[in-house]
PDB file of C-alpha atoms and ligand atoms in Angstrom:
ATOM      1  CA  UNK A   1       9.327  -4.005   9.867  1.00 98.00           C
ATOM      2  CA  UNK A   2      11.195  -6.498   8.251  1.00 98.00           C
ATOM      3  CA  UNK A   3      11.011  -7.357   4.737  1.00 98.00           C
ATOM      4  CA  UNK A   4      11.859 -11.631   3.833  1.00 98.00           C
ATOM      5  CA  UNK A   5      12.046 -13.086   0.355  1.00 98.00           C
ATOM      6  CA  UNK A   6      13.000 -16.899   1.052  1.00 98.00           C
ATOM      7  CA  UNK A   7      11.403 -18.889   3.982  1.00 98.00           C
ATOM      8  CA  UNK A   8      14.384 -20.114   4.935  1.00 98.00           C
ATOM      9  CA  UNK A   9      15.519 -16.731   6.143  1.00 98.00           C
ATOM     10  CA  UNK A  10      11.894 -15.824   7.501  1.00 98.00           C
ATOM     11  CA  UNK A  11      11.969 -19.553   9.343  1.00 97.00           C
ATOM     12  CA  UNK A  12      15.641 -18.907  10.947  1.00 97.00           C
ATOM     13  CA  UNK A  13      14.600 -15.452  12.340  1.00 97.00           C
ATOM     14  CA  UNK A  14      11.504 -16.547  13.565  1.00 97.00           C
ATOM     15  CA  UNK A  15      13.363 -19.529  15.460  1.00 95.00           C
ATOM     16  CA  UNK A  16      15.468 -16.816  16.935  1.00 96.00           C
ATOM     17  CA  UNK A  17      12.551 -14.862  18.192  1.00 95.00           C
ATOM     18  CA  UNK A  18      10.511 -17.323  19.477  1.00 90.00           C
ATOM     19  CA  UNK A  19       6.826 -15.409  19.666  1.00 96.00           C
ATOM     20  CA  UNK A  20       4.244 -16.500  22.003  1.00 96.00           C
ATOM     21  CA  UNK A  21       2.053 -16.044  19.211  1.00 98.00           C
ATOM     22  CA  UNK A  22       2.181 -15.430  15.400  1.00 98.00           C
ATOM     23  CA  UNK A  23      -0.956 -13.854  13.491  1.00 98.00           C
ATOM     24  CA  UNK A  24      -0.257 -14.237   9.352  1.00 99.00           C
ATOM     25  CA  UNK A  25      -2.494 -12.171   7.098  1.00 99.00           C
ATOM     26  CA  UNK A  26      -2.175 -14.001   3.954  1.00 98.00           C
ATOM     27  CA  UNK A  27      -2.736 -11.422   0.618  1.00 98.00           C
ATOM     28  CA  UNK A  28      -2.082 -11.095  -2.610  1.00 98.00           C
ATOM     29  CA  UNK A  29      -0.820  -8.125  -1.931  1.00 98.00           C
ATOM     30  CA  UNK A  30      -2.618  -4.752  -3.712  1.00 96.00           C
ATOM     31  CA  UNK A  31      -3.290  -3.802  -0.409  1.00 98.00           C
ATOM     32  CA  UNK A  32      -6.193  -1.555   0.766  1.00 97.00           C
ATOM     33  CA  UNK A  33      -8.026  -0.762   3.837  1.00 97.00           C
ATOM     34  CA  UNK A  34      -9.654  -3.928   4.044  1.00 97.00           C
ATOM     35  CA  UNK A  35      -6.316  -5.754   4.700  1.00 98.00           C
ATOM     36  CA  UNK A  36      -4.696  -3.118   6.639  1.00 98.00           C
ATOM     37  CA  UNK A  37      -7.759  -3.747   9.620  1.00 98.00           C
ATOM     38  CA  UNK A  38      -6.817  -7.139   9.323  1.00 98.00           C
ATOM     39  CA  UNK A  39      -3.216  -6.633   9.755  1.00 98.00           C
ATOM     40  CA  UNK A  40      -4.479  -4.184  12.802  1.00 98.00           C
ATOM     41  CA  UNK A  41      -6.752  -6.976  14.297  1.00 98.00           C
ATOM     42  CA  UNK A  42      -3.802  -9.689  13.641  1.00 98.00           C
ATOM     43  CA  UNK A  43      -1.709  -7.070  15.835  1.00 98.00           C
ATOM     44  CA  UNK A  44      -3.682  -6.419  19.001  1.00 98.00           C
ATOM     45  CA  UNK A  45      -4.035 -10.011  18.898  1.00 98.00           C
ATOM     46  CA  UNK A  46      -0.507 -10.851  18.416  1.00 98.00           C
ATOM     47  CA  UNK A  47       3.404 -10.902  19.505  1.00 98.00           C
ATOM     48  CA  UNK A  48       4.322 -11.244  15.854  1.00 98.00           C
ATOM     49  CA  UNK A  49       2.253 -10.559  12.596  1.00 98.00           C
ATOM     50  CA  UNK A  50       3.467 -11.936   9.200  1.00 98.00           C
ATOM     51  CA  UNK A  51       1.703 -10.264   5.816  1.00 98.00           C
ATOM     52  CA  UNK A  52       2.659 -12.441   3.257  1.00 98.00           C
ATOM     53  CA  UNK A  53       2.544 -10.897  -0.149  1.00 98.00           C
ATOM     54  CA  UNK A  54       2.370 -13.153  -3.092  1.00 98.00           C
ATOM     55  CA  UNK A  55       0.324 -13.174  -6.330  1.00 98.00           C
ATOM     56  CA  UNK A  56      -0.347 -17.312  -6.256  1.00 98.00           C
ATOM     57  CA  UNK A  57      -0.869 -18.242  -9.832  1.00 98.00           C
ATOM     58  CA  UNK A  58      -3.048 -21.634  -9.017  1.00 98.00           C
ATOM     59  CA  UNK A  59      -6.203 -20.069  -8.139  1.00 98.00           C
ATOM     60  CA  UNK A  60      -6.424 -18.385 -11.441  1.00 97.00           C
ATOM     61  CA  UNK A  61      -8.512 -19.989 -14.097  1.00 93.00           C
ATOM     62  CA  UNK A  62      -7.545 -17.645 -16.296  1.00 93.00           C
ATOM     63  CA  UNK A  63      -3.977 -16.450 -17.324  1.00 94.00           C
ATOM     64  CA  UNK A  64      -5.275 -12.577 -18.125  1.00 93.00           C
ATOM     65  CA  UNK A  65      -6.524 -12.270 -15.360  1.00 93.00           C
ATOM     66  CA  UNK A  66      -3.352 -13.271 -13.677  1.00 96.00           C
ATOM     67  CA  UNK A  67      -1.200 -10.884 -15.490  1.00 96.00           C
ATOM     68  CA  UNK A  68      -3.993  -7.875 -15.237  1.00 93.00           C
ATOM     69  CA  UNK A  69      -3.844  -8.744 -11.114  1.00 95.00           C
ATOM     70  CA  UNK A  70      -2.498  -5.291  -9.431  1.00 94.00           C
ATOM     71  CA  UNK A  71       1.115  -6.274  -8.428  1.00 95.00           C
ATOM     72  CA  UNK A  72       2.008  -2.576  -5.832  1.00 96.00           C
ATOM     73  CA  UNK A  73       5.323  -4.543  -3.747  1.00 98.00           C
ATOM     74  CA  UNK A  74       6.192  -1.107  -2.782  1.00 98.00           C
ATOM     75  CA  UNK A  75       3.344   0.588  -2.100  1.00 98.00           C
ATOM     76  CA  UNK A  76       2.475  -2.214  -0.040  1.00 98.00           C
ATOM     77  CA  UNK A  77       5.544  -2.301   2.137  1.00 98.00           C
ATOM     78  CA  UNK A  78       5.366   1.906   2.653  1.00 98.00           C
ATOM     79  CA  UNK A  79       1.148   1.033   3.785  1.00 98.00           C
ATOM     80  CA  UNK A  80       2.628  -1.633   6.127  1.00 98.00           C
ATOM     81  CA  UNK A  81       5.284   0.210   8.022  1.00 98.00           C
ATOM     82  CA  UNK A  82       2.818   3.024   8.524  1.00 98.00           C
ATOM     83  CA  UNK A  83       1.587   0.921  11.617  1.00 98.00           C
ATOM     84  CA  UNK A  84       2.586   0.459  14.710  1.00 96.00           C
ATOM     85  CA  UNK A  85       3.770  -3.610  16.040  1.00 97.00           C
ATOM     86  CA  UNK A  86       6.209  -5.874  15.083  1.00 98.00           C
ATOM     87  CA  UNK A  87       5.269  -6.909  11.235  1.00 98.00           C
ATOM     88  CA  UNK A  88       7.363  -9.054   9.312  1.00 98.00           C
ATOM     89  CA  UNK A  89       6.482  -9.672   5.659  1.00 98.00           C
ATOM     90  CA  UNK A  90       7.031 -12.744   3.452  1.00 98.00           C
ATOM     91  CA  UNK A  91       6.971 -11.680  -0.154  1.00 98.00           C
ATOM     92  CA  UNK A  92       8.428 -14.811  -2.058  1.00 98.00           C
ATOM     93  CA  UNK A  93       8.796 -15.519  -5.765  1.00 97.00           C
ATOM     94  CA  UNK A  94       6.915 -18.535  -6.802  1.00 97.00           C
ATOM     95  CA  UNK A  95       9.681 -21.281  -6.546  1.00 96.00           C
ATOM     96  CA  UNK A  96      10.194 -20.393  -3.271  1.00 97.00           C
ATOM     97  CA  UNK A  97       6.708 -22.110  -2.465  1.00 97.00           C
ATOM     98  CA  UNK A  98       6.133 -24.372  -5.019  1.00 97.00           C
ATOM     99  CA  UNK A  99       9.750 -25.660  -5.618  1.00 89.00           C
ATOM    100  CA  UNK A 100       9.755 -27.182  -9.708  1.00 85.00           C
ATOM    101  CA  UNK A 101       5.983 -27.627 -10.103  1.00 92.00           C
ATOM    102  CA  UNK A 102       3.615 -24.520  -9.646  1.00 96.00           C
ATOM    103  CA  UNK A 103       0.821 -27.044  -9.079  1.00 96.00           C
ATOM    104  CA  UNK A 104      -2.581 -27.078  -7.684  1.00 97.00           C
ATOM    105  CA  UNK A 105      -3.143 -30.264  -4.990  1.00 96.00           C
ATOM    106  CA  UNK A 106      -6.289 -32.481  -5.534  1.00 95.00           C
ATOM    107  CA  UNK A 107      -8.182 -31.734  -2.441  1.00 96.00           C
ATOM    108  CA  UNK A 108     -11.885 -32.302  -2.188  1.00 95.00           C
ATOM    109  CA  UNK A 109     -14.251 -29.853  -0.179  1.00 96.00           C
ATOM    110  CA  UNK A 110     -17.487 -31.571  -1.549  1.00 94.00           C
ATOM    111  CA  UNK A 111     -20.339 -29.096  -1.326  1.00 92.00           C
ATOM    112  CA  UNK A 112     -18.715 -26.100  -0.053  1.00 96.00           C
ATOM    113  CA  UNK A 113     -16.609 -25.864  -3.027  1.00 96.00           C
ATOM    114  CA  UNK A 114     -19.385 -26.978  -5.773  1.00 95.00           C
ATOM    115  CA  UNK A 115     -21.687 -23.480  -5.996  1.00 97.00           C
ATOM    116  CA  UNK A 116     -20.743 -20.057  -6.147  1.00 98.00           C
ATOM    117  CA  UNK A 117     -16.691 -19.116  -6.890  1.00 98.00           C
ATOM    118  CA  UNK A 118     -16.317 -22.734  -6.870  1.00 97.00           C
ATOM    119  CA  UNK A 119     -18.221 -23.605  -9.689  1.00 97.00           C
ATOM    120  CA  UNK A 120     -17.451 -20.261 -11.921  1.00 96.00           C
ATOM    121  CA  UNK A 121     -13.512 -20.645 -11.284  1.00 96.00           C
ATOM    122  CA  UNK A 122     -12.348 -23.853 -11.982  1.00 94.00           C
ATOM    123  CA  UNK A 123      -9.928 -25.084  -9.461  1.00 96.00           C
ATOM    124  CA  UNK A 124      -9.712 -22.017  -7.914  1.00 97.00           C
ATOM    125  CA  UNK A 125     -10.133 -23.113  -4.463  1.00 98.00           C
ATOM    126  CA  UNK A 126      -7.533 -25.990  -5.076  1.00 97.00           C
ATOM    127  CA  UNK A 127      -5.118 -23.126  -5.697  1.00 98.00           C
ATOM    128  CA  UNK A 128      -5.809 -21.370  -2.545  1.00 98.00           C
ATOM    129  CA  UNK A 129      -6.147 -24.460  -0.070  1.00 98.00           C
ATOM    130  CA  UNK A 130      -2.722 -25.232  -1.675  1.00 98.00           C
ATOM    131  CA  UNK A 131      -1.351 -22.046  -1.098  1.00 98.00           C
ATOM    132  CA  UNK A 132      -2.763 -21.440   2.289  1.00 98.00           C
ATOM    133  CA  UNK A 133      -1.348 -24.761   3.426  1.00 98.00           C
ATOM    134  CA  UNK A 134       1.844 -23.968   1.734  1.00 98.00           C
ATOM    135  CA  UNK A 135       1.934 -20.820   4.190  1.00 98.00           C
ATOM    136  CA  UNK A 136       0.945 -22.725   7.054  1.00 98.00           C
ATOM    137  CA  UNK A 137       3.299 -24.877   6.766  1.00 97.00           C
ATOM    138  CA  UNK A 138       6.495 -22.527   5.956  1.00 97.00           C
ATOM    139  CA  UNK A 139       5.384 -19.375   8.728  1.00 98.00           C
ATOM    140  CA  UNK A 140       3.887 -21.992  11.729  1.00 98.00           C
ATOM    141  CA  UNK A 141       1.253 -19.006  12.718  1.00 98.00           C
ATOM    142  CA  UNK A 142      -0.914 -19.867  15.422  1.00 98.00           C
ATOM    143  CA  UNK A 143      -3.929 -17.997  13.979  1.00 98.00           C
ATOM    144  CA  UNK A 144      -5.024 -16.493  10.487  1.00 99.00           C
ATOM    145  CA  UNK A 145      -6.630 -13.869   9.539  1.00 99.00           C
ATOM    146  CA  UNK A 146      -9.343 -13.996   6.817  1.00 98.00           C
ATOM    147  CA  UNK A 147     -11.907 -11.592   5.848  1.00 98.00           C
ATOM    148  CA  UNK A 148     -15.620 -12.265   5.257  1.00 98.00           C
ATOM    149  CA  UNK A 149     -15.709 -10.771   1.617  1.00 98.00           C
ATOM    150  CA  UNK A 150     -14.207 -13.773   0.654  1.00 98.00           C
ATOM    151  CA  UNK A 151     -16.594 -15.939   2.523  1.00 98.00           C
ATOM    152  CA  UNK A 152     -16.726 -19.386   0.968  1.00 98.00           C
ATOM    153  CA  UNK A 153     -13.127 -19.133   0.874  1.00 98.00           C
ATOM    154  CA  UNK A 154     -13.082 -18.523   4.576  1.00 98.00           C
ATOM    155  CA  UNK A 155     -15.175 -21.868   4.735  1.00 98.00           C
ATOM    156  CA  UNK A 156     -12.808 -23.483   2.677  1.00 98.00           C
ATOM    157  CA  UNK A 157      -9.911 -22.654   4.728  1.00 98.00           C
ATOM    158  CA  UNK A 158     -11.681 -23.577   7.830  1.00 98.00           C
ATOM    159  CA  UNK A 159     -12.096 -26.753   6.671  1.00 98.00           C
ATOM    160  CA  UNK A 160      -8.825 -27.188   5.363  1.00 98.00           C
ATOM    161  CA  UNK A 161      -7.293 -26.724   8.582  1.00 98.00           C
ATOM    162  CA  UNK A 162     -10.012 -29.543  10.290  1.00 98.00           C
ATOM    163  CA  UNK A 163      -9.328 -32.034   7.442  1.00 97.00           C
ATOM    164  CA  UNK A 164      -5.279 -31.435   7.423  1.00 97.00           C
ATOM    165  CA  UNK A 165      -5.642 -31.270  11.219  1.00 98.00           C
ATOM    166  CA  UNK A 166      -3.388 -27.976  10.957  1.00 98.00           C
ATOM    167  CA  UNK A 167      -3.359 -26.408  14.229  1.00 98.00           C
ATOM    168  CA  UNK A 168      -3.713 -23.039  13.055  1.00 98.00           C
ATOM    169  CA  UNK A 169      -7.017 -21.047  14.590  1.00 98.00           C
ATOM    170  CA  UNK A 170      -9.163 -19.466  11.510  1.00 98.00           C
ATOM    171  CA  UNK A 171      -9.903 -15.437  12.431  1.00 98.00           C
ATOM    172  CA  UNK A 172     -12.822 -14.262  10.365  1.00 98.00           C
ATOM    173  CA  UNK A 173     -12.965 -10.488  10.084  1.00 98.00           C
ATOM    174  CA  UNK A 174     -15.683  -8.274   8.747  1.00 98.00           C
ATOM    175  CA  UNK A 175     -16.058  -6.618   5.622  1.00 98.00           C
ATOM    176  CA  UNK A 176     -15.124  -3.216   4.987  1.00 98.00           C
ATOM    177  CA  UNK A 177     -16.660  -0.736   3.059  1.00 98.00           C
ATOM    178  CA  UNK A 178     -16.244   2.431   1.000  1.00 98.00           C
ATOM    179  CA  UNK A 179     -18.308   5.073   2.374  1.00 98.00           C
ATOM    180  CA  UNK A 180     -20.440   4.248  -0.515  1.00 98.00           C
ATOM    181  CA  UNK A 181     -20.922   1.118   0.519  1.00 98.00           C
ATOM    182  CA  UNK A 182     -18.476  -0.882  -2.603  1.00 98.00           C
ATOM    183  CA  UNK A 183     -16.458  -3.484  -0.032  1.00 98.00           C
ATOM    184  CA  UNK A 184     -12.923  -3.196  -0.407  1.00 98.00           C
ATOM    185  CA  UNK A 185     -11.162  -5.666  -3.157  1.00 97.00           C
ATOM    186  CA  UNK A 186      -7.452  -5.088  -4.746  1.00 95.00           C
ATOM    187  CA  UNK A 187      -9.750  -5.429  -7.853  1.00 96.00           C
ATOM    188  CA  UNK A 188     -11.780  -2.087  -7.487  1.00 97.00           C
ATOM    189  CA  UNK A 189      -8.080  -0.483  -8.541  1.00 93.00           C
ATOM    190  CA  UNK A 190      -8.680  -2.107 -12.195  1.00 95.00           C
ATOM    191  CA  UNK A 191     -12.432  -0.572 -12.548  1.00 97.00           C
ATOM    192  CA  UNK A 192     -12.207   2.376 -14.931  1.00 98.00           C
ATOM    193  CA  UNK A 193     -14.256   5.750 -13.449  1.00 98.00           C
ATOM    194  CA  UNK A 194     -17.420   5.136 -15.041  1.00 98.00           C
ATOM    195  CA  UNK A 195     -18.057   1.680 -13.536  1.00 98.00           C
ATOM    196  CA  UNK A 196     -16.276   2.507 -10.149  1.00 98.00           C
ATOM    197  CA  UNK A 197     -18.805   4.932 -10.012  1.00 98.00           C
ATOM    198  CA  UNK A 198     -21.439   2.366 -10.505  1.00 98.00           C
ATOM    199  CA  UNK A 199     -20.061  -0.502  -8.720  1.00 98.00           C
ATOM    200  CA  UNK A 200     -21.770   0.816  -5.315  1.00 98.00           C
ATOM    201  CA  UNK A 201     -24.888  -0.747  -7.193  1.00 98.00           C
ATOM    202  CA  UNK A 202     -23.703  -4.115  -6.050  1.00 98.00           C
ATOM    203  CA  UNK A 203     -23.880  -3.355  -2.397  1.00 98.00           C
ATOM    204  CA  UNK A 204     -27.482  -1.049  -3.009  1.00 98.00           C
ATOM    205  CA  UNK A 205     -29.061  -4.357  -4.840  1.00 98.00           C
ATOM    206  CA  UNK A 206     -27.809  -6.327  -2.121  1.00 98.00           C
ATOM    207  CA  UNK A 207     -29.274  -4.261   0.449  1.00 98.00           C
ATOM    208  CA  UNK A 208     -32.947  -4.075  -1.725  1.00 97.00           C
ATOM    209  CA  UNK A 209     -33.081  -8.006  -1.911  1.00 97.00           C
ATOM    210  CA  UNK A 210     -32.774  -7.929   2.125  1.00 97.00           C
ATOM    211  CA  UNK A 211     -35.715  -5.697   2.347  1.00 97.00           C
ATOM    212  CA  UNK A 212     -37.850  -8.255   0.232  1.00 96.00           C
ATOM    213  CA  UNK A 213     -36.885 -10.806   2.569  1.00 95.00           C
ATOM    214  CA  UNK A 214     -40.423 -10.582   4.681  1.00 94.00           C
ATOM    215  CA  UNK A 215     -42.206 -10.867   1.721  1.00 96.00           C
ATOM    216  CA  UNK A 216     -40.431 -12.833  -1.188  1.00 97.00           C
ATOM    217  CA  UNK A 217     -38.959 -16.550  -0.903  1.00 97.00           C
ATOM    218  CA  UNK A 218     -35.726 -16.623  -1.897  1.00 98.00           C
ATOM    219  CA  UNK A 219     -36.410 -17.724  -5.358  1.00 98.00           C
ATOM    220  CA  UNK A 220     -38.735 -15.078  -6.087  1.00 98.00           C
ATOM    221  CA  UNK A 221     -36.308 -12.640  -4.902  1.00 98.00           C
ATOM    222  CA  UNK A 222     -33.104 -14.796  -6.524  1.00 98.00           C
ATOM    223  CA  UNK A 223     -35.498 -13.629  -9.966  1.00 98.00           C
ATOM    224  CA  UNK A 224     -36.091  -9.848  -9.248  1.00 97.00           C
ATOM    225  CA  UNK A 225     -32.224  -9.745  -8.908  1.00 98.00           C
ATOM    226  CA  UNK A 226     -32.003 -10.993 -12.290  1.00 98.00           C
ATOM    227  CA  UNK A 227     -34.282  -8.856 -13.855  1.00 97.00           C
ATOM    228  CA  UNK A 228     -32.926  -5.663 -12.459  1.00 97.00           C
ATOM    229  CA  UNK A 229     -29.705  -6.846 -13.999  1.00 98.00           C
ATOM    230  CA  UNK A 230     -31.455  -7.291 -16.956  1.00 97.00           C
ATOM    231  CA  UNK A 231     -32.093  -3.149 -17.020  1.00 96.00           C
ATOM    232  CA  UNK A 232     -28.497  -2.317 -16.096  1.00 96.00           C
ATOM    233  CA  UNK A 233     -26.162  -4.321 -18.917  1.00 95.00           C
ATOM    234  CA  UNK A 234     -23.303  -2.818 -17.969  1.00 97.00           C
ATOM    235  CA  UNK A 235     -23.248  -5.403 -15.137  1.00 98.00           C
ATOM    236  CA  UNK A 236     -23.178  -8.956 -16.468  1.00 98.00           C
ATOM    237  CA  UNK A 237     -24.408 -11.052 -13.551  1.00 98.00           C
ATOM    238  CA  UNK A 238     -23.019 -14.158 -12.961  1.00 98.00           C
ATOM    239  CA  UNK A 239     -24.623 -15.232  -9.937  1.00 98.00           C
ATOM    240  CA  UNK A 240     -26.631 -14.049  -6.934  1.00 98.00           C
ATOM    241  CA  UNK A 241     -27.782 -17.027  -4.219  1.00 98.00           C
ATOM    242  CA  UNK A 242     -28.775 -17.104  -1.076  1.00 98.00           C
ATOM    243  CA  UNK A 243     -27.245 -19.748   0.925  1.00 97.00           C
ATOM    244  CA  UNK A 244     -27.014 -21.312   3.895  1.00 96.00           C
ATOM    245  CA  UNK A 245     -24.194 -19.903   5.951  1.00 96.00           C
ATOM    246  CA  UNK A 246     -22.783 -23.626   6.895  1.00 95.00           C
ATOM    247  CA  UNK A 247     -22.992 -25.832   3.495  1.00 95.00           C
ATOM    248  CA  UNK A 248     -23.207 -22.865   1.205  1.00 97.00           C
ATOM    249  CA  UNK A 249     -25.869 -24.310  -0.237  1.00 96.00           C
ATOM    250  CA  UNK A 250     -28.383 -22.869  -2.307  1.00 96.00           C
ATOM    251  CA  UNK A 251     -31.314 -22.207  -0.142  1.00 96.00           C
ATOM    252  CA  UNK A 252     -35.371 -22.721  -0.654  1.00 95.00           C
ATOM    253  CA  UNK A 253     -36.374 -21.396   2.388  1.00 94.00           C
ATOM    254  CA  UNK A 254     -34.837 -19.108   5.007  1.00 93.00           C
ATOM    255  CA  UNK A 255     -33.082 -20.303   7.982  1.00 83.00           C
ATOM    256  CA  UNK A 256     -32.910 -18.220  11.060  1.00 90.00           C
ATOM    257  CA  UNK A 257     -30.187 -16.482  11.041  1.00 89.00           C
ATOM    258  CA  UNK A 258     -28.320 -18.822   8.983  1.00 95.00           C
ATOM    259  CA  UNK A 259     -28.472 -16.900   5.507  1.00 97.00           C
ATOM    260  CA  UNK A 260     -26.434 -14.818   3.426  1.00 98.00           C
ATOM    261  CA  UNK A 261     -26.558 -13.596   0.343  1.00 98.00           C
ATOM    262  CA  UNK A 262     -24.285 -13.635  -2.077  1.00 98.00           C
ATOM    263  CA  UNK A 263     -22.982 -11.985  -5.688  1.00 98.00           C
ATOM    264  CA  UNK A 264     -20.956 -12.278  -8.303  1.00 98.00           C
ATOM    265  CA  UNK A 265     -21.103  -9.695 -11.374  1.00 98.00           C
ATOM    266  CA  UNK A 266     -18.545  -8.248 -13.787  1.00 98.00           C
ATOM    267  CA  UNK A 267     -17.973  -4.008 -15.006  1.00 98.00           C
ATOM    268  CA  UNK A 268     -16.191  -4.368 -17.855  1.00 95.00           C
ATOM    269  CA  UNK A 269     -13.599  -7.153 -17.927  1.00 92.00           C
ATOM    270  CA  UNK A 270     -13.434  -6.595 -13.515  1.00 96.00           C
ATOM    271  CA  UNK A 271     -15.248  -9.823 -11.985  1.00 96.00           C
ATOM    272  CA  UNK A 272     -16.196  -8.062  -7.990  1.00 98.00           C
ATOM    273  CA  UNK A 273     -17.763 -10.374  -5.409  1.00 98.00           C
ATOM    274  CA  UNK A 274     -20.056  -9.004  -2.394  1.00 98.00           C
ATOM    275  CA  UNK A 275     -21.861 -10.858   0.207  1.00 98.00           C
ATOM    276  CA  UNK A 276     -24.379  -9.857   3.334  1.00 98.00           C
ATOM    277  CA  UNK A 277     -26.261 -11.429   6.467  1.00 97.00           C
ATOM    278  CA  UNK A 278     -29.407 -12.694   5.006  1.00 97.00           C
TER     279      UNK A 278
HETATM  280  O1  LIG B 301      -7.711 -13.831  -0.405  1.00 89.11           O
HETATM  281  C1  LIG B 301      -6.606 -13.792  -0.974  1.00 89.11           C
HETATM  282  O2  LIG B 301      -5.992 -12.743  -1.144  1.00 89.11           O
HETATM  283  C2  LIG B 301      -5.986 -15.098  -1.466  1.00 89.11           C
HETATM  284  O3  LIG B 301      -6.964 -15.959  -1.942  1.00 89.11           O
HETATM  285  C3  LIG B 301      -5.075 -15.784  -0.434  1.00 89.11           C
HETATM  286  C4  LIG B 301      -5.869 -16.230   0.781  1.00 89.11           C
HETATM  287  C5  LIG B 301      -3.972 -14.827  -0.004  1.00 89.11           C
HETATM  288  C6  LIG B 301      -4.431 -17.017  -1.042  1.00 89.11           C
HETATM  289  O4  LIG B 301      -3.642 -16.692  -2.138  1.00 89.11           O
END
């Protein structure tokens, strides 16, 4: 495994090398289980995997919660060169991608970005289509991997890549669990024991509003969600909506197979994000 701090260096090697393919796993580092399958799935898939490690400060509306974000560099590297395949990381300092100005580009995603994390984190998907472009740009992958926790994110990307005409092919991955059923987030590290004991709830309520799917329209169920919220205050719900899986749009009625369902709550000061098939 090799370890890269400046593009430049990471771009000159990789001209050496010349890889059939190149798989990136973008992260902000923190990593758990969740990245390492994608950095497995990027490496069955792939001649040459780049993780790229880097806390990007423009998709944070809030500048606590950027400094509370788990930096773990070297934990990180030791999980990495546990596996097996040719891994290269990119773990830059922020000048190194944004040059003078650590700023956010203007882009517009109209509906996908106007519900959900785009509407309770200001200009947080500005800061990750600029990023993500950033790293396309700089590392020339030929696909990226992006897992399905993050799902409006993984429609934002997608369309990034249509609307920049990047040709870099979007991988989505599943989400992976605990065995009690909490998906994996570099965020469940900052829960304290009490509420990562109850965080599992998230997943359990998710799970209960897909059984009342037969009987209750989405609104109805949108409602019990709430009130069972209501009886648990240690979770502060911010939203739960069940959208269609293409605009990520609030839906009235269901569509197919065209659902999910998704949540945002916080334990504590920790914001955690969950979605399912619908
Ligand atoms: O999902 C993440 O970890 C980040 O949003 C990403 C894609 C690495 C961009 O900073």
């Amino acid at each position: 495994m090799k370890v890269f701090y400046h593009k430049n260096e990471l771009k000159a090697s990789k001209n050496k090398i010349l890889a059939k393919s190149t798989g990136l796993v973008p992260t902000m580092g923190a990593l758990h289980e969740g990245h390492i399958m994608l950095v497995k799935k990027a490496l069955e898939d792939n001649e040459l995997v780049l993780v790229s490690i880097f806390v990007n400060p423009t998709q944070f509306d809030s500048p606590n919660d950027l400094e509370n974000y788990p930096k773990t560099l070297e934990s990180d590297l030791q999980k990495l060169e546990k596996l097996k395949g040719k891994i290269w990381v990119y773990a830059p300092s922020a000048s190194d991608l944004y040059l003078e100005s650590i700023k956010a580009k203007p882009f517009n995603f109209g509906s996908l970005e106007s519900t959900m994390e785009g509407a309770n984190r200001k200009g947080h998907f500005q800061g990750v289509a600029t990023i993500v472009q950033k790293l396309f740009e700089v590392l020339e992958p030929t696909s990226a991997y992006f897992g399905e926790k993050d799902f409006q994110q993984l429609k934002i990307v997608t369309a990034l890549v249509e609307k920049e005409k990047i040709p870099v092919k979007i991988i989505p991955c599943p989400i992976i669990r605990h065995s009690d059923g909490l998906a994996m987030s570099s965020r469940n590290k900052l829960l304290n024991p009490k509420h990562r004991a109850m965080a599992p709830i998230i997943y359990q309520t998710l799970q209960k509003a897909l059984a009342l799917k037969e009987k209750y329209s989405p609104a109805q169920i949108e409602s019990w969600i709430i009130d069972f919220f209501q009886l648990h205050p240690e979770f502060e719900l911010e939203y739960f909506t069940i959208a269609d899986t293409e605009s990520l749009q609030k839906t009235s009625v269901l569509n197919g197979t065209k659902n999910r369902a998704f949540i945002a709550v916080k334990l504590g000061n920790i914001r955690l994000i969950d979605n399912i098939k619908f």
